[in-house]
């Protein structure tokens, strides 16, 4: 079993920056990939950024050039650095971690953190 704890959301003005963090903890697990999703009111959850163990990164077109995903593997932590924020980035952001545990794969979700971009 893996627990995820997110932090870093809040209210920011358009053009501002925020950094989200998500730390994974538990026992007897290895991480395959970590990523971030978001869900705005009335919309489906969508992928924001994804980073498997290969170190490659994938981004939604809407955030390319503004958001950066990074990982600290020693701390089992994934970050989302968000710059040039726009009102349309307002959403609940969820981290996602895919793990191997005793030969089985699991997906875990963070509790979600609210990001509001408004003047």
JSON list of C-alpha atoms in Angstrom, two decimals:
[
{"chain": "A", "resi": 1, "resn": "UNK", "atom": "CA", "xyz": [0.00, 0.00, 0.00]},
{"chain": "A", "resi": 2, "resn": "UNK", "atom": "CA", "xyz": [1.28, 3.44, -0.98]},
{"chain": "A", "resi": 3, "resn": "UNK", "atom": "CA", "xyz": [0.21, 6.78, 0.41]},
{"chain": "A", "resi": 4, "resn": "UNK", "atom": "CA", "xyz": [0.50, 10.03, -1.52]},
{"chain": "A", "resi": 5, "resn": "UNK", "atom": "CA", "xyz": [0.60, 13.46, 0.06]},
{"chain": "A", "resi": 6, "resn": "UNK", "atom": "CA", "xyz": [0.24, 16.51, -2.13]},
{"chain": "A", "resi": 7, "resn": "UNK", "atom": "CA", "xyz": [1.03, 20.11, -1.31]},
{"chain": "A", "resi": 8, "resn": "UNK", "atom": "CA", "xyz": [1.56, 23.46, -2.95]},
{"chain": "A", "resi": 9, "resn": "UNK", "atom": "CA", "xyz": [-1.75, 24.56, -4.38]},
{"chain": "A", "resi": 10, "resn": "UNK", "atom": "CA", "xyz": [-3.33, 27.94, -3.80]},
{"chain": "A", "resi": 11, "resn": "UNK", "atom": "CA", "xyz": [-4.50, 31.20, -5.31]},
{"chain": "A", "resi": 12, "resn": "UNK", "atom": "CA", "xyz": [-2.24, 32.98, -7.77]},
{"chain": "A", "resi": 13, "resn": "UNK", "atom": "CA", "xyz": [-2.66, 35.87, -10.17]},
{"chain": "A", "resi": 14, "resn": "UNK", "atom": "CA", "xyz": [-2.46, 35.34, -13.93]},
{"chain": "A", "resi": 15, "resn": "UNK", "atom": "CA", "xyz": [1.16, 35.16, -15.01]},
{"chain": "A", "resi": 16, "resn": "UNK", "atom": "CA", "xyz": [2.24, 33.86, -11.63]},
{"chain": "A", "resi": 17, "resn": "UNK", "atom": "CA", "xyz": [3.93, 30.63, -10.61]},
{"chain": "A", "resi": 18, "resn": "UNK", "atom": "CA", "xyz": [3.29, 27.73, -8.27]},
{"chain": "A", "resi": 19, "resn": "UNK", "atom": "CA", "xyz": [5.05, 24.49, -7.46]},
{"chain": "A", "resi": 20, "resn": "UNK", "atom": "CA", "xyz": [3.13, 21.37, -6.56]},
{"chain": "A", "resi": 21, "resn": "UNK", "atom": "CA", "xyz": [4.71, 18.46, -4.69]},
{"chain": "A", "resi": 22, "resn": "UNK", "atom": "CA", "xyz": [3.60, 14.88, -4.21]},
{"chain": "A", "resi": 23, "resn": "UNK", "atom": "CA", "xyz": [5.46, 12.48, -1.93]},
{"chain": "A", "resi": 24, "resn": "UNK", "atom": "CA", "xyz": [4.89, 8.73, -2.02]},
{"chain": "A", "resi": 25, "resn": "UNK", "atom": "CA", "xyz": [5.45, 6.55, 1.02]},
{"chain": "A", "resi": 26, "resn": "UNK", "atom": "CA", "xyz": [4.83, 2.95, 1.97]},
{"chain": "A", "resi": 27, "resn": "UNK", "atom": "CA", "xyz": [6.63, -0.35, 2.01]},
{"chain": "A", "resi": 28, "resn": "UNK", "atom": "CA", "xyz": [7.75, -2.92, -0.56]},
{"chain": "A", "resi": 29, "resn": "UNK", "atom": "CA", "xyz": [7.04, -0.91, -3.66]},
{"chain": "A", "resi": 30, "resn": "UNK", "atom": "CA", "xyz": [8.92, 0.45, -6.64]},
{"chain": "A", "resi": 31, "resn": "UNK", "atom": "CA", "xyz": [7.76, 3.30, -8.80]},
{"chain": "A", "resi": 32, "resn": "UNK", "atom": "CA", "xyz": [7.29, 2.93, -12.55]},
{"chain": "A", "resi": 33, "resn": "UNK", "atom": "CA", "xyz": [5.98, 6.39, -13.35]},
{"chain": "A", "resi": 34, "resn": "UNK", "atom": "CA", "xyz": [4.72, 9.57, -11.72]},
{"chain": "A", "resi": 35, "resn": "UNK", "atom": "CA", "xyz": [2.50, 12.23, -13.16]},
{"chain": "A", "resi": 36, "resn": "UNK", "atom": "CA", "xyz": [-0.03, 14.98, -12.69]},
{"chain": "A", "resi": 37, "resn": "UNK", "atom": "CA", "xyz": [-3.65, 15.25, -13.81]},
{"chain": "A", "resi": 38, "resn": "UNK", "atom": "CA", "xyz": [-6.19, 17.99, -13.32]},
{"chain": "A", "resi": 39, "resn": "UNK", "atom": "CA", "xyz": [-9.93, 18.35, -13.29]},
{"chain": "A", "resi": 40, "resn": "UNK", "atom": "CA", "xyz": [-11.72, 21.63, -13.81]},
{"chain": "A", "resi": 41, "resn": "UNK", "atom": "CA", "xyz": [-15.39, 22.11, -12.82]},
{"chain": "A", "resi": 42, "resn": "UNK", "atom": "CA", "xyz": [-17.68, 20.40, -15.30]},
{"chain": "A", "resi": 43, "resn": "UNK", "atom": "CA", "xyz": [-14.81, 18.80, -17.19]},
{"chain": "A", "resi": 44, "resn": "UNK", "atom": "CA", "xyz": [-13.18, 15.40, -17.28]},
{"chain": "A", "resi": 45, "resn": "UNK", "atom": "CA", "xyz": [-9.89, 14.71, -15.57]},
{"chain": "A", "resi": 46, "resn": "UNK", "atom": "CA", "xyz": [-7.03, 15.26, -18.01]},
{"chain": "A", "resi": 47, "resn": "UNK", "atom": "CA", "xyz": [-3.34, 14.46, -18.13]},
{"chain": "A", "resi": 48, "resn": "UNK", "atom": "CA", "xyz": [-1.08, 17.43, -17.43]},
{"chain": "A", "resi": 49, "resn": "UNK", "atom": "CA", "xyz": [2.37, 15.86, -17.31]},
{"chain": "A", "resi": 50, "resn": "UNK", "atom": "CA", "xyz": [3.85, 12.40, -17.03]},
{"chain": "A", "resi": 51, "resn": "UNK", "atom": "CA", "xyz": [7.34, 11.07, -16.29]},
{"chain": "A", "resi": 52, "resn": "UNK", "atom": "CA", "xyz": [8.19, 7.36, -16.33]},
{"chain": "A", "resi": 53, "resn": "UNK", "atom": "CA", "xyz": [11.45, 5.96, -14.99]},
{"chain": "A", "resi": 54, "resn": "UNK", "atom": "CA", "xyz": [13.10, 6.44, -18.38]},
{"chain": "A", "resi": 55, "resn": "UNK", "atom": "CA", "xyz": [13.14, 10.16, -17.63]},
{"chain": "A", "resi": 56, "resn": "UNK", "atom": "CA", "xyz": [11.15, 11.08, -20.71]},
{"chain": "A", "resi": 57, "resn": "UNK", "atom": "CA", "xyz": [8.40, 13.61, -20.21]},
{"chain": "A", "resi": 58, "resn": "UNK", "atom": "CA", "xyz": [5.00, 14.08, -21.75]},
{"chain": "A", "resi": 59, "resn": "UNK", "atom": "CA", "xyz": [2.89, 17.21, -21.47]},
{"chain": "A", "resi": 60, "resn": "UNK", "atom": "CA", "xyz": [-0.56, 18.30, -22.45]},
{"chain": "A", "resi": 61, "resn": "UNK", "atom": "CA", "xyz": [-0.35, 20.73, -25.36]},
{"chain": "A", "resi": 62, "resn": "UNK", "atom": "CA", "xyz": [-2.01, 23.40, -23.26]},
{"chain": "A", "resi": 63, "resn": "UNK", "atom": "CA", "xyz": [0.86, 23.47, -20.74]},
{"chain": "A", "resi": 64, "resn": "UNK", "atom": "CA", "xyz": [3.91, 22.88, -22.95]},
{"chain": "A", "resi": 65, "resn": "UNK", "atom": "CA", "xyz": [6.53, 25.52, -22.40]},
{"chain": "A", "resi": 66, "resn": "UNK", "atom": "CA", "xyz": [4.93, 26.68, -19.15]},
{"chain": "A", "resi": 67, "resn": "UNK", "atom": "CA", "xyz": [4.89, 23.64, -16.87]},
{"chain": "A", "resi": 68, "resn": "UNK", "atom": "CA", "xyz": [7.78, 21.35, -15.97]},
{"chain": "A", "resi": 69, "resn": "UNK", "atom": "CA", "xyz": [7.56, 17.99, -14.25]},
{"chain": "A", "resi": 70, "resn": "UNK", "atom": "CA", "xyz": [10.49, 16.72, -12.23]},
{"chain": "A", "resi": 71, "resn": "UNK", "atom": "CA", "xyz": [11.21, 13.88, -9.81]},
{"chain": "A", "resi": 72, "resn": "UNK", "atom": "CA", "xyz": [13.43, 13.35, -6.81]},
{"chain": "A", "resi": 73, "resn": "UNK", "atom": "CA", "xyz": [13.73, 9.56, -6.84]},
{"chain": "A", "resi": 74, "resn": "UNK", "atom": "CA", "xyz": [15.58, 9.46, -3.52]},
{"chain": "A", "resi": 75, "resn": "UNK", "atom": "CA", "xyz": [12.54, 11.04, -1.90]},
{"chain": "A", "resi": 76, "resn": "UNK", "atom": "CA", "xyz": [9.90, 9.33, -4.07]},
{"chain": "A", "resi": 77, "resn": "UNK", "atom": "CA", "xyz": [8.60, 12.79, -4.85]},
{"chain": "A", "resi": 78, "resn": "UNK", "atom": "CA", "xyz": [7.27, 14.37, -8.01]},
{"chain": "A", "resi": 79, "resn": "UNK", "atom": "CA", "xyz": [6.98, 18.10, -8.61]},
{"chain": "A", "resi": 80, "resn": "UNK", "atom": "CA", "xyz": [5.04, 20.23, -11.04]},
{"chain": "A", "resi": 81, "resn": "UNK", "atom": "CA", "xyz": [6.55, 23.64, -11.65]},
{"chain": "A", "resi": 82, "resn": "UNK", "atom": "CA", "xyz": [3.89, 25.89, -13.14]},
{"chain": "A", "resi": 83, "resn": "UNK", "atom": "CA", "xyz": [4.82, 29.22, -14.72]},
{"chain": "A", "resi": 84, "resn": "UNK", "atom": "CA", "xyz": [2.86, 31.82, -16.68]},
{"chain": "A", "resi": 85, "resn": "UNK", "atom": "CA", "xyz": [-0.34, 30.55, -15.14]},
{"chain": "A", "resi": 86, "resn": "UNK", "atom": "CA", "xyz": [-3.61, 31.33, -16.87]},
{"chain": "A", "resi": 87, "resn": "UNK", "atom": "CA", "xyz": [-7.18, 31.38, -15.54]},
{"chain": "A", "resi": 88, "resn": "UNK", "atom": "CA", "xyz": [-7.88, 28.27, -17.61]},
{"chain": "A", "resi": 89, "resn": "UNK", "atom": "CA", "xyz": [-5.31, 26.41, -15.50]},
{"chain": "A", "resi": 90, "resn": "UNK", "atom": "CA", "xyz": [-7.72, 26.64, -12.57]},
{"chain": "A", "resi": 91, "resn": "UNK", "atom": "CA", "xyz": [-8.52, 23.09, -11.46]},
{"chain": "A", "resi": 92, "resn": "UNK", "atom": "CA", "xyz": [-7.95, 20.47, -8.82]},
{"chain": "A", "resi": 93, "resn": "UNK", "atom": "CA", "xyz": [-4.58, 18.88, -9.50]},
{"chain": "A", "resi": 94, "resn": "UNK", "atom": "CA", "xyz": [-4.00, 15.22, -8.67]},
{"chain": "A", "resi": 95, "resn": "UNK", "atom": "CA", "xyz": [-0.74, 13.35, -8.64]},
{"chain": "A", "resi": 96, "resn": "UNK", "atom": "CA", "xyz": [-0.68, 9.81, -9.95]},
{"chain": "A", "resi": 97, "resn": "UNK", "atom": "CA", "xyz": [1.88, 7.13, -9.19]},
{"chain": "A", "resi": 98, "resn": "UNK", "atom": "CA", "xyz": [2.16, 3.77, -10.90]},
{"chain": "A", "resi": 99, "resn": "UNK", "atom": "CA", "xyz": [3.94, 1.12, -8.84]},
{"chain": "A", "resi": 100, "resn": "UNK", "atom": "CA", "xyz": [5.15, -2.46, -8.83]},
{"chain": "A", "resi": 101, "resn": "UNK", "atom": "CA", "xyz": [4.31, -4.35, -5.66]},
{"chain": "A", "resi": 102, "resn": "UNK", "atom": "CA", "xyz": [5.07, -8.05, -5.43]},
{"chain": "A", "resi": 103, "resn": "UNK", "atom": "CA", "xyz": [4.84, -8.43, -9.20]},
{"chain": "A", "resi": 104, "resn": "UNK", "atom": "CA", "xyz": [1.58, -6.51, -9.57]},
{"chain": "A", "resi": 105, "resn": "UNK", "atom": "CA", "xyz": [1.01, -3.01, -10.89]},
{"chain": "A", "resi": 106, "resn": "UNK", "atom": "CA", "xyz": [-1.06, -0.45, -9.02]},
{"chain": "A", "resi": 107, "resn": "UNK", "atom": "CA", "xyz": [-2.18, 3.11, -9.66]},
{"chain": "A", "resi": 108, "resn": "UNK", "atom": "CA", "xyz": [-2.48, 5.55, -6.77]},
{"chain": "A", "resi": 109, "resn": "UNK", "atom": "CA", "xyz": [-3.98, 9.02, -6.66]},
{"chain": "A", "resi": 110, "resn": "UNK", "atom": "CA", "xyz": [-3.24, 11.93, -4.39]},
{"chain": "A", "resi": 111, "resn": "UNK", "atom": "CA", "xyz": [-6.00, 13.70, -2.49]},
{"chain": "A", "resi": 112, "resn": "UNK", "atom": "CA", "xyz": [-5.97, 16.62, -4.91]},
{"chain": "A", "resi": 113, "resn": "UNK", "atom": "CA", "xyz": [-4.87, 20.21, -4.42]},
{"chain": "A", "resi": 114, "resn": "UNK", "atom": "CA", "xyz": [-6.78, 23.25, -5.64]},
{"chain": "A", "resi": 115, "resn": "UNK", "atom": "CA", "xyz": [-5.06, 25.68, -7.98]},
{"chain": "A", "resi": 116, "resn": "UNK", "atom": "CA", "xyz": [-6.96, 28.91, -8.66]},
{"chain": "A", "resi": 117, "resn": "UNK", "atom": "CA", "xyz": [-5.64, 31.48, -11.12]},
{"chain": "A", "resi": 118, "resn": "UNK", "atom": "CA", "xyz": [-7.50, 34.74, -10.75]},
{"chain": "A", "resi": 119, "resn": "UNK", "atom": "CA", "xyz": [-6.91, 38.45, -10.40]}
]
